[in-house]
PDB file of C-alpha atoms in Angstrom:
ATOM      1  CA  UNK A   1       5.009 -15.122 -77.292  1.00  0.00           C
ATOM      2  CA  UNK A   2       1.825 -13.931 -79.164  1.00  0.00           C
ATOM      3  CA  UNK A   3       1.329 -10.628 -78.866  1.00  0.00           C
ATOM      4  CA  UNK A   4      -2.189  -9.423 -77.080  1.00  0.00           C
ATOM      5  CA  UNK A   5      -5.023  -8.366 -77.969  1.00  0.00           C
ATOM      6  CA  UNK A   6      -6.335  -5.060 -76.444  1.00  0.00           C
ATOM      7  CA  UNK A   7      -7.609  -4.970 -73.176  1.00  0.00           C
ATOM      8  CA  UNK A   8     -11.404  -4.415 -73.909  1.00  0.00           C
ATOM      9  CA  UNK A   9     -12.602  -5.914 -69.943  1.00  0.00           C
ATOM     10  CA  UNK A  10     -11.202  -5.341 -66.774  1.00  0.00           C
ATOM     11  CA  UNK A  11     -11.454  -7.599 -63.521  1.00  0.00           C
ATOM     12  CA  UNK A  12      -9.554  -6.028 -60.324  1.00  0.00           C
ATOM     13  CA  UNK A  13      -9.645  -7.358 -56.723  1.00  0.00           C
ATOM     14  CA  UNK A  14     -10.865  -4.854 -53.899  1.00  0.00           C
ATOM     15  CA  UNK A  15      -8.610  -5.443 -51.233  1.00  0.00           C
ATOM     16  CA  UNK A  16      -5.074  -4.404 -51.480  1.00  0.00           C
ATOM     17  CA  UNK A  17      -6.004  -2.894 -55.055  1.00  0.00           C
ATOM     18  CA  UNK A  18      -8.723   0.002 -53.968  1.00  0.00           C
ATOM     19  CA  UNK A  19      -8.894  -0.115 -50.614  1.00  0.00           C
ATOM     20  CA  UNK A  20      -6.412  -0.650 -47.607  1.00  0.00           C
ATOM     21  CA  UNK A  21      -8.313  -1.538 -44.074  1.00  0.00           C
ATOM     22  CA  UNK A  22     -10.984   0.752 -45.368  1.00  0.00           C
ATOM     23  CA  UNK A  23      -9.131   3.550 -47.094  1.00  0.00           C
ATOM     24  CA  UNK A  24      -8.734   4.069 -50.345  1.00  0.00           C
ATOM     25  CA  UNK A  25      -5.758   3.887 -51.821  1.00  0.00           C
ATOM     26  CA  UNK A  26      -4.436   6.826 -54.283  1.00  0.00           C
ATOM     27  CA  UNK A  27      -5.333   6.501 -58.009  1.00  0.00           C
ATOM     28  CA  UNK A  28      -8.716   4.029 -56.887  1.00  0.00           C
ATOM     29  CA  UNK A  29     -11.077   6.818 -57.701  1.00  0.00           C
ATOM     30  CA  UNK A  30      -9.199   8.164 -61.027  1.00  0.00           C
ATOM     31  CA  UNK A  31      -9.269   4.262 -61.805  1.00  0.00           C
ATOM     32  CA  UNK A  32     -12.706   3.566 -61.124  1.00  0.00           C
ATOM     33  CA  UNK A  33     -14.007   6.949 -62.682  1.00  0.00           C
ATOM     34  CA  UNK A  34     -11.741   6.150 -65.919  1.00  0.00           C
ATOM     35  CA  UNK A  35     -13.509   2.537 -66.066  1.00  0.00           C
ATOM     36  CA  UNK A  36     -17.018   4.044 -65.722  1.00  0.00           C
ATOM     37  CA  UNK A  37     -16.007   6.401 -68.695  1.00  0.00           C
ATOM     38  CA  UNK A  38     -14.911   4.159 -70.972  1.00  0.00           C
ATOM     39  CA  UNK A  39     -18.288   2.457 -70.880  1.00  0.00           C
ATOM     40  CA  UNK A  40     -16.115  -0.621 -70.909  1.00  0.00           C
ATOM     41  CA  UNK A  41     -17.431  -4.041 -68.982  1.00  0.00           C
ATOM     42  CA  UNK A  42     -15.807  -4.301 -65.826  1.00  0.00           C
ATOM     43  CA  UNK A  43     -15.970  -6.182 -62.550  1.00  0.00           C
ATOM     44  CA  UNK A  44     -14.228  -5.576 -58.769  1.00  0.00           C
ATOM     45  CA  UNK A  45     -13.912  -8.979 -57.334  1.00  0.00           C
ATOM     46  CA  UNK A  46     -13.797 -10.017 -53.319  1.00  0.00           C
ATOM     47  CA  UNK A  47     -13.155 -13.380 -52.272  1.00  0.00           C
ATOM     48  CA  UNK A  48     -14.793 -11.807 -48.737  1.00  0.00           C
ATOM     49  CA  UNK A  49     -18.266 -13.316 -48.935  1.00  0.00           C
ATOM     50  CA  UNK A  50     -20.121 -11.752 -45.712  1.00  0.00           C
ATOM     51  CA  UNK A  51     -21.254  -8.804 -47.404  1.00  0.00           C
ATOM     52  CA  UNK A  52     -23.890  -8.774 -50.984  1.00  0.00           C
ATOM     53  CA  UNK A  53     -23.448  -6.284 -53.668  1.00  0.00           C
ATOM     54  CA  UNK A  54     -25.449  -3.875 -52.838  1.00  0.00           C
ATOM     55  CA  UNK A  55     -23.377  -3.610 -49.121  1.00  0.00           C
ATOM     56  CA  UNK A  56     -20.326  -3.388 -50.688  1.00  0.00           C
ATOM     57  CA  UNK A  57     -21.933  -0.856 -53.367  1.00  0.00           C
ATOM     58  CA  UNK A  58     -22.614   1.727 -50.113  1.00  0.00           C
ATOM     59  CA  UNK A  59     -19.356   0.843 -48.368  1.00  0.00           C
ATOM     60  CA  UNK A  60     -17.083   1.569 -51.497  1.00  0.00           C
ATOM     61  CA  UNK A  61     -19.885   5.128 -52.278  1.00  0.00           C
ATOM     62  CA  UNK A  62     -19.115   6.397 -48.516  1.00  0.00           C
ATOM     63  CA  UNK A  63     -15.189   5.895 -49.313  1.00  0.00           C
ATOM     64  CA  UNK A  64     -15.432   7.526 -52.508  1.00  0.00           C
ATOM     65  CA  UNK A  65     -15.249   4.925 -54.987  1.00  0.00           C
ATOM     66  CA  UNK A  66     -18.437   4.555 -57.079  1.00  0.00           C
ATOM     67  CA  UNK A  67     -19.055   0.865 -58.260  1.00  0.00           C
ATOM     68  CA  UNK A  68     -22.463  -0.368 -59.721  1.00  0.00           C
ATOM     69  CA  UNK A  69     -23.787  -3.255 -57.859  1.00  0.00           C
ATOM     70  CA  UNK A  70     -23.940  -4.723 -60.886  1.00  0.00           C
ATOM     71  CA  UNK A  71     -19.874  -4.695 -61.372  1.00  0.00           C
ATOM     72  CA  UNK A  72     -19.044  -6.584 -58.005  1.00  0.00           C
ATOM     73  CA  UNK A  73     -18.711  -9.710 -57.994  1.00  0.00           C
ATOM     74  CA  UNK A  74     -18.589 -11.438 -54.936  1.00  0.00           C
ATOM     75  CA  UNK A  75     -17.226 -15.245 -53.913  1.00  0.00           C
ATOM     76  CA  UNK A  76     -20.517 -15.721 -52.657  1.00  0.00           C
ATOM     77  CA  UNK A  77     -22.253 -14.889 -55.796  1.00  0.00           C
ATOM     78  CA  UNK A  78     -19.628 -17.448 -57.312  1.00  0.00           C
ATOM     79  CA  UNK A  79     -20.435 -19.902 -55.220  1.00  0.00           C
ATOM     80  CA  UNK A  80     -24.583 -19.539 -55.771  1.00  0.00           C
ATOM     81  CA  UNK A  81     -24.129 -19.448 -60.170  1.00  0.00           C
ATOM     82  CA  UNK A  82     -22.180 -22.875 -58.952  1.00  0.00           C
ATOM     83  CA  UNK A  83     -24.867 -24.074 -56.657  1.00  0.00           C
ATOM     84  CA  UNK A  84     -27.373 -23.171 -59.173  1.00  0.00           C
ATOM     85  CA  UNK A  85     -25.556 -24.736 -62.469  1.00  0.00           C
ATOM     86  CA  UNK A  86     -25.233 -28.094 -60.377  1.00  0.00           C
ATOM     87  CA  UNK A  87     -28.345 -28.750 -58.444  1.00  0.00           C
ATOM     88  CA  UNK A  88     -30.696 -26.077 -59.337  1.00  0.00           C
ATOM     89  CA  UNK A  89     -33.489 -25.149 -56.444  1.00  0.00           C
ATOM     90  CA  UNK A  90     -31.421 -27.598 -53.953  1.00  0.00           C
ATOM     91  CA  UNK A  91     -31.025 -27.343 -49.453  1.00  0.00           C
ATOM     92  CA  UNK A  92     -27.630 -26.152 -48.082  1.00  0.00           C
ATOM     93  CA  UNK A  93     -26.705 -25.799 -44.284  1.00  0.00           C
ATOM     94  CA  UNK A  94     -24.600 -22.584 -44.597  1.00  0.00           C
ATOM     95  CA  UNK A  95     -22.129 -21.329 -42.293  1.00  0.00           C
ATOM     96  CA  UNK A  96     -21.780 -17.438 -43.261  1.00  0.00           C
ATOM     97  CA  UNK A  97     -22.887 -14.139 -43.360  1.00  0.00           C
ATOM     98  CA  UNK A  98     -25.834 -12.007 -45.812  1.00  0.00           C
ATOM     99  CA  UNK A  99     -23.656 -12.050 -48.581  1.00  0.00           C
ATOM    100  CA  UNK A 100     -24.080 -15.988 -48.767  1.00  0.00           C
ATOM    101  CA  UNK A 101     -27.519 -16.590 -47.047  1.00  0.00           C
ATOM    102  CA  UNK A 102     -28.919 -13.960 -49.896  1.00  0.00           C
ATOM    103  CA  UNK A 103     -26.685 -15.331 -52.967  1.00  0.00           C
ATOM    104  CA  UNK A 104     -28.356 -18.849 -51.892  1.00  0.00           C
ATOM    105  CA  UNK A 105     -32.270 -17.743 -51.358  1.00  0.00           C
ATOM    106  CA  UNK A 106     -31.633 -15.628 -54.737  1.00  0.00           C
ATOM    107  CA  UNK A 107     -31.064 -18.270 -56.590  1.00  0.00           C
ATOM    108  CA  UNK A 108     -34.364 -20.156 -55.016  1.00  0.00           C
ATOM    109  CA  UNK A 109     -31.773 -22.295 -52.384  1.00  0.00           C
ATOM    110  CA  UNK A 110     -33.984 -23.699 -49.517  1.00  0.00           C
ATOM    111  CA  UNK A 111     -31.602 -23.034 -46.194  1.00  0.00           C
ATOM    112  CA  UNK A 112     -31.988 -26.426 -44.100  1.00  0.00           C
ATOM    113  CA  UNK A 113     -30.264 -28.248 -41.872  1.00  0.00           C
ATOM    114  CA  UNK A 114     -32.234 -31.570 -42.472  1.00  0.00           C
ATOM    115  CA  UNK A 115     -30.528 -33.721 -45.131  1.00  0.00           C
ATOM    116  CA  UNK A 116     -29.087 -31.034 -46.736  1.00  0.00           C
ATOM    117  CA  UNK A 117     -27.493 -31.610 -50.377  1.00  0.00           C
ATOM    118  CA  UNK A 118     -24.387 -29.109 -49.514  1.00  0.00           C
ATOM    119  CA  UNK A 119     -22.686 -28.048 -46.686  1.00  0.00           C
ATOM    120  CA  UNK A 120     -21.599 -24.403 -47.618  1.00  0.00           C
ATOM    121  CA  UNK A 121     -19.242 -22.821 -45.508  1.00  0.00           C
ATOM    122  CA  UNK A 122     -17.863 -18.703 -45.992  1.00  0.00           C
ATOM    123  CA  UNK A 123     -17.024 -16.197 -44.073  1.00  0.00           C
ATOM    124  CA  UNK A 124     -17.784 -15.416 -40.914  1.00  0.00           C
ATOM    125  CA  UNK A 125     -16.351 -13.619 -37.778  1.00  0.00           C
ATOM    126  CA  UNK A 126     -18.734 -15.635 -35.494  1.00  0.00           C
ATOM    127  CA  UNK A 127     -17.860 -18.977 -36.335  1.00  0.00           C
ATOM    128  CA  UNK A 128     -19.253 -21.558 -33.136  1.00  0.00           C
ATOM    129  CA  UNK A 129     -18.443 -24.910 -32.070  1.00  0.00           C
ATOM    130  CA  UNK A 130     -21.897 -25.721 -32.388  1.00  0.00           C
ATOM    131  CA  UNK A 131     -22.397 -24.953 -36.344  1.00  0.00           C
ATOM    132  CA  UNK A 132     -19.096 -26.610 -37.201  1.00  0.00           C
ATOM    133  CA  UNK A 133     -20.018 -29.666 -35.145  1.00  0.00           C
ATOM    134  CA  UNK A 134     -23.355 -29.542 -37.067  1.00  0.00           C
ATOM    135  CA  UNK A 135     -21.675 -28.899 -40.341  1.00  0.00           C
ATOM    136  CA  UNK A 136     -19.017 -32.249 -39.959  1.00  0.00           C
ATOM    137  CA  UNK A 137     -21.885 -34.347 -39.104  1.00  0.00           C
ATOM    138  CA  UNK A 138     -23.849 -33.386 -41.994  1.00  0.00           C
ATOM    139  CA  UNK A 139     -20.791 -34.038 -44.173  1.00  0.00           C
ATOM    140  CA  UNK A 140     -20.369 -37.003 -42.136  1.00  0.00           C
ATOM    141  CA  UNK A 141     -24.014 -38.003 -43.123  1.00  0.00           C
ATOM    142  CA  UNK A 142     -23.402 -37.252 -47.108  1.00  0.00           C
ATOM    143  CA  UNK A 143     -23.811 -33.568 -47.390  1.00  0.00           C
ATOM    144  CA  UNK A 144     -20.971 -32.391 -49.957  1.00  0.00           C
ATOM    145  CA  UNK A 145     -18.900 -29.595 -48.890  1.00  0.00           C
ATOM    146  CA  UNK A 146     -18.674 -26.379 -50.541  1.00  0.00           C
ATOM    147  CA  UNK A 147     -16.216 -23.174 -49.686  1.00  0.00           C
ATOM    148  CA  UNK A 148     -16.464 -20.008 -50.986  1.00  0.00           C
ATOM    149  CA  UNK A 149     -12.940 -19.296 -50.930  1.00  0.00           C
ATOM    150  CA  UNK A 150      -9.839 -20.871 -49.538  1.00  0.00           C
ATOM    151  CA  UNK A 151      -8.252 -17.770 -47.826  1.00  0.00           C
ATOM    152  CA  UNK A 152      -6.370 -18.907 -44.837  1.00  0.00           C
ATOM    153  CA  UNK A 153      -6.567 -15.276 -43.397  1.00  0.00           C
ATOM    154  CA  UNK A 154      -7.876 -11.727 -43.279  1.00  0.00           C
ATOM    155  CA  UNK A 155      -7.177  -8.399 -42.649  1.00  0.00           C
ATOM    156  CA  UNK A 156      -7.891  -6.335 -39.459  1.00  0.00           C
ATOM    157  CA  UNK A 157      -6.936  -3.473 -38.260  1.00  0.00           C
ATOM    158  CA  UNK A 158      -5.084  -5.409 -35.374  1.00  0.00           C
ATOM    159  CA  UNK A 159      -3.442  -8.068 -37.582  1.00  0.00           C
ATOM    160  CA  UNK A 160      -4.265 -11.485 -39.334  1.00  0.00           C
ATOM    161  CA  UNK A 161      -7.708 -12.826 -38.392  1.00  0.00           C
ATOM    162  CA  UNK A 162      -8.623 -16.779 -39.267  1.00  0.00           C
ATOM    163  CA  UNK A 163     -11.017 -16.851 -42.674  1.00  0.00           C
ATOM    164  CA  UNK A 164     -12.852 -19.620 -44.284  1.00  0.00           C
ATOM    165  CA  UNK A 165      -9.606 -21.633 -45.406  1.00  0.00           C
ATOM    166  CA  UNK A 166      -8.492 -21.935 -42.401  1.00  0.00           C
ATOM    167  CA  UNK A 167     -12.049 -23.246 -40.638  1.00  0.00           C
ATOM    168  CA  UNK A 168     -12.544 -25.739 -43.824  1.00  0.00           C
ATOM    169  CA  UNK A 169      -9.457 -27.185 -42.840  1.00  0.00           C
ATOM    170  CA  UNK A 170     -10.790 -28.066 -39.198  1.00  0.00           C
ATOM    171  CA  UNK A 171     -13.762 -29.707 -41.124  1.00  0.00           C
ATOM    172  CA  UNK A 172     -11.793 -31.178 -43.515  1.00  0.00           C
ATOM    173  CA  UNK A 173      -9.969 -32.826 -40.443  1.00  0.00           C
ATOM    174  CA  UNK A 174     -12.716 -34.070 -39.005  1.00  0.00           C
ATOM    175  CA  UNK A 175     -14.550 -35.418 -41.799  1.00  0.00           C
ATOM    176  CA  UNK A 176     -11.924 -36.615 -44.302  1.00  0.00           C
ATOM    177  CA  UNK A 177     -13.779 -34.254 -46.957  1.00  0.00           C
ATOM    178  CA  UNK A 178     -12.221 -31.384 -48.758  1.00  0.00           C
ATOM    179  CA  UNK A 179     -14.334 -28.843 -50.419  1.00  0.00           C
ATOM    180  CA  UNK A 180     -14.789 -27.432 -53.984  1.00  0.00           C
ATOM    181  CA  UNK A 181     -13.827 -24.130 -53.410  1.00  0.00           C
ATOM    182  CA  UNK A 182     -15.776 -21.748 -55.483  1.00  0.00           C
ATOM    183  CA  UNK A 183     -13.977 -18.089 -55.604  1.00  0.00           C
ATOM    184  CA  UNK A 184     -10.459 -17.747 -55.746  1.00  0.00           C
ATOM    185  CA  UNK A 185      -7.791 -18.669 -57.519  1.00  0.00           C
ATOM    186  CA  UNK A 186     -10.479 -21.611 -59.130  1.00  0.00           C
ATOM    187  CA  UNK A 187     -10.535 -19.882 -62.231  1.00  0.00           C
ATOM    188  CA  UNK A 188     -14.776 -20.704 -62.159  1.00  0.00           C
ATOM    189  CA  UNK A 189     -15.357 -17.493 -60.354  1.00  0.00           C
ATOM    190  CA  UNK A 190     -13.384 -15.372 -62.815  1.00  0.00           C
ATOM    191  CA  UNK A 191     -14.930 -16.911 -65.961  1.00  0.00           C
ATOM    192  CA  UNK A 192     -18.662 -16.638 -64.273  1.00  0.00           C
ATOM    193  CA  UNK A 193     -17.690 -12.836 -63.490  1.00  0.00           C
ATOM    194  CA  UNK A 194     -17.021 -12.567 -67.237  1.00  0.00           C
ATOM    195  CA  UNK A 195     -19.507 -14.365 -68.995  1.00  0.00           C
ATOM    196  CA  UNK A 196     -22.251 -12.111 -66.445  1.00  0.00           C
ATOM    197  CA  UNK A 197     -20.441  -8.796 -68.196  1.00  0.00           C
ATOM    198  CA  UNK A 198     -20.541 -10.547 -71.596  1.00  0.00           C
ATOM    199  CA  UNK A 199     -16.577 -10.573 -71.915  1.00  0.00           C
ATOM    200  CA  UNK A 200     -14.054 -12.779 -72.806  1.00  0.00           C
ATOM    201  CA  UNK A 201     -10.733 -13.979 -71.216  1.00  0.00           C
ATOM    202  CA  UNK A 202      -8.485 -13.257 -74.354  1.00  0.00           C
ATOM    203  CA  UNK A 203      -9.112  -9.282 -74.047  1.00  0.00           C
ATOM    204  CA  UNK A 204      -9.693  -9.101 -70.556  1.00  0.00           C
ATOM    205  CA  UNK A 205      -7.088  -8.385 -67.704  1.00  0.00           C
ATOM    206  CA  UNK A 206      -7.074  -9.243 -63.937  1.00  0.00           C
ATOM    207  CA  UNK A 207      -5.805  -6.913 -61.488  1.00  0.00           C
ATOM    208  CA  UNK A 208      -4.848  -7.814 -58.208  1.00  0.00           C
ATOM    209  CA  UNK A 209      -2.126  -8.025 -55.592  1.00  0.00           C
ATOM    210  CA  UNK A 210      -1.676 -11.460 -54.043  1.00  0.00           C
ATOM    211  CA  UNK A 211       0.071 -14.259 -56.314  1.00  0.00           C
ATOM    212  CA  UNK A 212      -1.683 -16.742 -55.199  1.00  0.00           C
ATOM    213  CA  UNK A 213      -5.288 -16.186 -55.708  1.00  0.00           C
ATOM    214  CA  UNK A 214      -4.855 -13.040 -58.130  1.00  0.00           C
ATOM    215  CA  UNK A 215      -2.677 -13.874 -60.528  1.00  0.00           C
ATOM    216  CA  UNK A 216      -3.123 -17.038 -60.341  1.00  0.00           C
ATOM    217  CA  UNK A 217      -6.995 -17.426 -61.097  1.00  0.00           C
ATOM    218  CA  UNK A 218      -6.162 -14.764 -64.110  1.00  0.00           C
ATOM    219  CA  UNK A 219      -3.641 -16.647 -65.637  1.00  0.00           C
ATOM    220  CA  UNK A 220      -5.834 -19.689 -65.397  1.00  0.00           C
ATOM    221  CA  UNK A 221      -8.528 -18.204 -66.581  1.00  0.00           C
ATOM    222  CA  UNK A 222      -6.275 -17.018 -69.716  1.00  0.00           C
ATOM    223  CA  UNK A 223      -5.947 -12.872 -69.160  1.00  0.00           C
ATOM    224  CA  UNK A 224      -3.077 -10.713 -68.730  1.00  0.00           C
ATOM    225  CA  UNK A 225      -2.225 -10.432 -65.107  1.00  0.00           C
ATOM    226  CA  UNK A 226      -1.500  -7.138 -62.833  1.00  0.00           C
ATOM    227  CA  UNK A 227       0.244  -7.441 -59.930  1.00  0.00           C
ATOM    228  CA  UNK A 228       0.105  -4.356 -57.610  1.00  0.00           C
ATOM    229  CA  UNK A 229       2.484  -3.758 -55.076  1.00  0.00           C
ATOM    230  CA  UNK A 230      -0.090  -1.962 -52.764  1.00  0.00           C
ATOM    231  CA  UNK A 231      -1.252  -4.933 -50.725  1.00  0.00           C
ATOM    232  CA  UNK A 232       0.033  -8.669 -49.514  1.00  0.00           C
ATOM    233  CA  UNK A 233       2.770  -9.265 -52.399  1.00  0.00           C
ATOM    234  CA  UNK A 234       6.083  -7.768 -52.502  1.00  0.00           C
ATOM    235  CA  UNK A 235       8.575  -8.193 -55.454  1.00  0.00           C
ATOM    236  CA  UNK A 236      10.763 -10.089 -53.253  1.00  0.00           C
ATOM    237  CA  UNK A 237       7.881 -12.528 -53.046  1.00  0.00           C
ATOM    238  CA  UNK A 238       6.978 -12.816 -56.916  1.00  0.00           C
ATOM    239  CA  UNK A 239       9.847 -15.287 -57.467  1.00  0.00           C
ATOM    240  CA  UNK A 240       8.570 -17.610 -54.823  1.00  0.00           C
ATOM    241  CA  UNK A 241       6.092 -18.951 -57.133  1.00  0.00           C
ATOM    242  CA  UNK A 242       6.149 -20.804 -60.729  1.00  0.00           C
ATOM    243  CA  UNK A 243       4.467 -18.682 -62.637  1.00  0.00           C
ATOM    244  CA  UNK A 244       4.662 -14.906 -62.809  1.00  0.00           C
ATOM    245  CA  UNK A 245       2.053 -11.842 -63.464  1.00  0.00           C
ATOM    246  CA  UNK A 246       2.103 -10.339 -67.013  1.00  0.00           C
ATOM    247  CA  UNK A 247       2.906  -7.359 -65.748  1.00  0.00           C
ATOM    248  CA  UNK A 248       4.016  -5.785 -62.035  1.00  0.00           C
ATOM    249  CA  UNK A 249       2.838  -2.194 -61.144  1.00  0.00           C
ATOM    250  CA  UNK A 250       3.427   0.321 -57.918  1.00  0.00           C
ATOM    251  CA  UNK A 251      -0.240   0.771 -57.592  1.00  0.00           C
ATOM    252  CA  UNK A 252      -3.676   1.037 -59.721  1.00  0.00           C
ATOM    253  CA  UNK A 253      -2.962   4.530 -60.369  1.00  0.00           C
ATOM    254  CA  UNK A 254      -0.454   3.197 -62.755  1.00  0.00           C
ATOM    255  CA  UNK A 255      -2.972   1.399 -64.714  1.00  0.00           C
ATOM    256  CA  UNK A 256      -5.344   4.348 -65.305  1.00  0.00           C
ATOM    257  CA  UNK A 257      -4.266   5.761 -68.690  1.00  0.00           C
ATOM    258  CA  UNK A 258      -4.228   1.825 -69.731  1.00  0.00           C
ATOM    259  CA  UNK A 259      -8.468   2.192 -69.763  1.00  0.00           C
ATOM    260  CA  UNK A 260      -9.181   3.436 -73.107  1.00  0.00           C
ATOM    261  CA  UNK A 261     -11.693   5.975 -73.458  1.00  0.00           C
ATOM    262  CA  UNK A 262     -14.487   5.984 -76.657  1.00  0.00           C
ATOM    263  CA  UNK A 263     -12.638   8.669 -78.512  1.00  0.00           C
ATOM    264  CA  UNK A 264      -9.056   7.476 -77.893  1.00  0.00           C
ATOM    265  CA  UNK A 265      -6.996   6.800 -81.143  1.00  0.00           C
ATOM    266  CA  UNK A 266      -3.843   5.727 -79.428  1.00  0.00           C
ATOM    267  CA  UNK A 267      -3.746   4.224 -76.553  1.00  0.00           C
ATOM    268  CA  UNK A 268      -0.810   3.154 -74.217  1.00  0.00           C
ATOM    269  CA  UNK A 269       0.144  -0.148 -74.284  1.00  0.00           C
ATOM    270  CA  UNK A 270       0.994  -2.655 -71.396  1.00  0.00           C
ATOM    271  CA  UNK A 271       3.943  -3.239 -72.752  1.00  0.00           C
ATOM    272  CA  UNK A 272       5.775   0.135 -73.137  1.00  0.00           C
ATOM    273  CA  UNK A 273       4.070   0.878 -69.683  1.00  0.00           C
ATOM    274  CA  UNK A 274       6.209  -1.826 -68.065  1.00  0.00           C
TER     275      UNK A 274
END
């Protein structure tokens, strides 16, 4: 195997990685204070689309975690640089939340539901019968189908709740359509996240702690891969799948002396942190 090249960028996921069900989890601070340090380009991903930048920018300040809204990086905002690259200033009926309804009218979207050229569809936790009727029939009519993300589920404090995978496969029944999803794993959201920090895949690394959306869009999007053992993924789990993270950590604390600093001559490796 080639060896790496430094790790000059750094992508992490939010839930599961700094936060649990609103806490955060030890190290997430050191971690995020070490990152803002190093004056390196970084990004904390969500696949979670109802809330923009800047609401996720308070939410992480109250809990102690100080992220730029410039270094989050939302599915929604995926989904809009998508939007935007295909049919620039085009009409979407959207099912979703602020984070969504702003990406869109940021990037001059008109919100419609006359004709519309997409059907966009995030997340929500006040999905009705009467949008998702309104959103197969405008499928039905020609309206192409766009997800944010294709999470089946989400975490609550009282368990599993149904997210926008799981409601874009009722419309997907309906219709016969399935959607391009935009966030993750589709490795689009991870290379838009870089290219809006100015990195690059071969010296950047993705930290998360689901296989399946994680790792996965990192490895596909060519970085080294994280796995943290703080959220959804257990070890037992890793050999479920085909492909495997680069490397598998207890927690982001682990990964804090990995963030080199400006005046750093030798810096720990991933390797002989393994």
């Amino acid at each position: 195997m080639a060896e790496r090249k430094p790790i000059t960028s750094w992508l992490t996921d939010m839930d599961g990685v700094l936060i649990h069900e609103g806490i955060p989890i030890p190290g997430a601070d050191a971690f995020i204070k070490r990152l803002r340090d190093s004056g390196l380009p970084f990004l904390v991903l969500t696949n979670n689309s109802i809330y923009t930048a800047r609401d996720l920018h308070a939410r992480l300040q109250r809990m102690g975690l100080d992220v730029p809204v410039e270094n989050i990086w939302t599915s929604a905002l995926a989904t809009a640089q998508f939007l935007d690259d295909q049919r620039p200033g085009g009409t979407a009926y959207v099912i979703g939340e602020a984070g969504l309804t702003t990406a869109l009218h940021d990037i001059g979207y008109v919100l419609t539901d006359h004709d519309p050229d997409y059907v966009v569809l995030g997340e929500t936790r006040t999905y009705s019968f009467e949008a998702l009727t309104k959103a197969i029939r405008l499928i039905n009519a020609g309206a192409r189908f766009i997800c944010t993300n294709p999470d089946e589920t989400g975490p609550s404090a009282e368990g599993p709740l149904p997210a926008t995978g799981s409601v874009a496969a009722l419309i997907t029944k309906a219709t016969g359509k399935d959607p391009y999803f935009a966030g993750k794993p589709n490795p689009l959201m991870m290379r838009t996240g870089l290219n809006a920090i100015g990195a690059h895949s071969e010296t950047s690394a993705m930290i998360g702690d689901r296989m399946d959306t994680d790792v996965l869009a990192g490895l596909e999007a060519g970085m080294q891969t994280f796995l943290v053992l703080t959220g959804l993924t257990t070890v037992a789990d890793i050999d479920r799948y085909p492909f495997g993270p680069s490397h598998v950590v207890e927690s982001i604390a682990d990964l804090v002396d990995l963030v080199e600093l400006p005046d750093q001559a030798d810096q720990p490796t991933a390797e002989n942190r393994d």
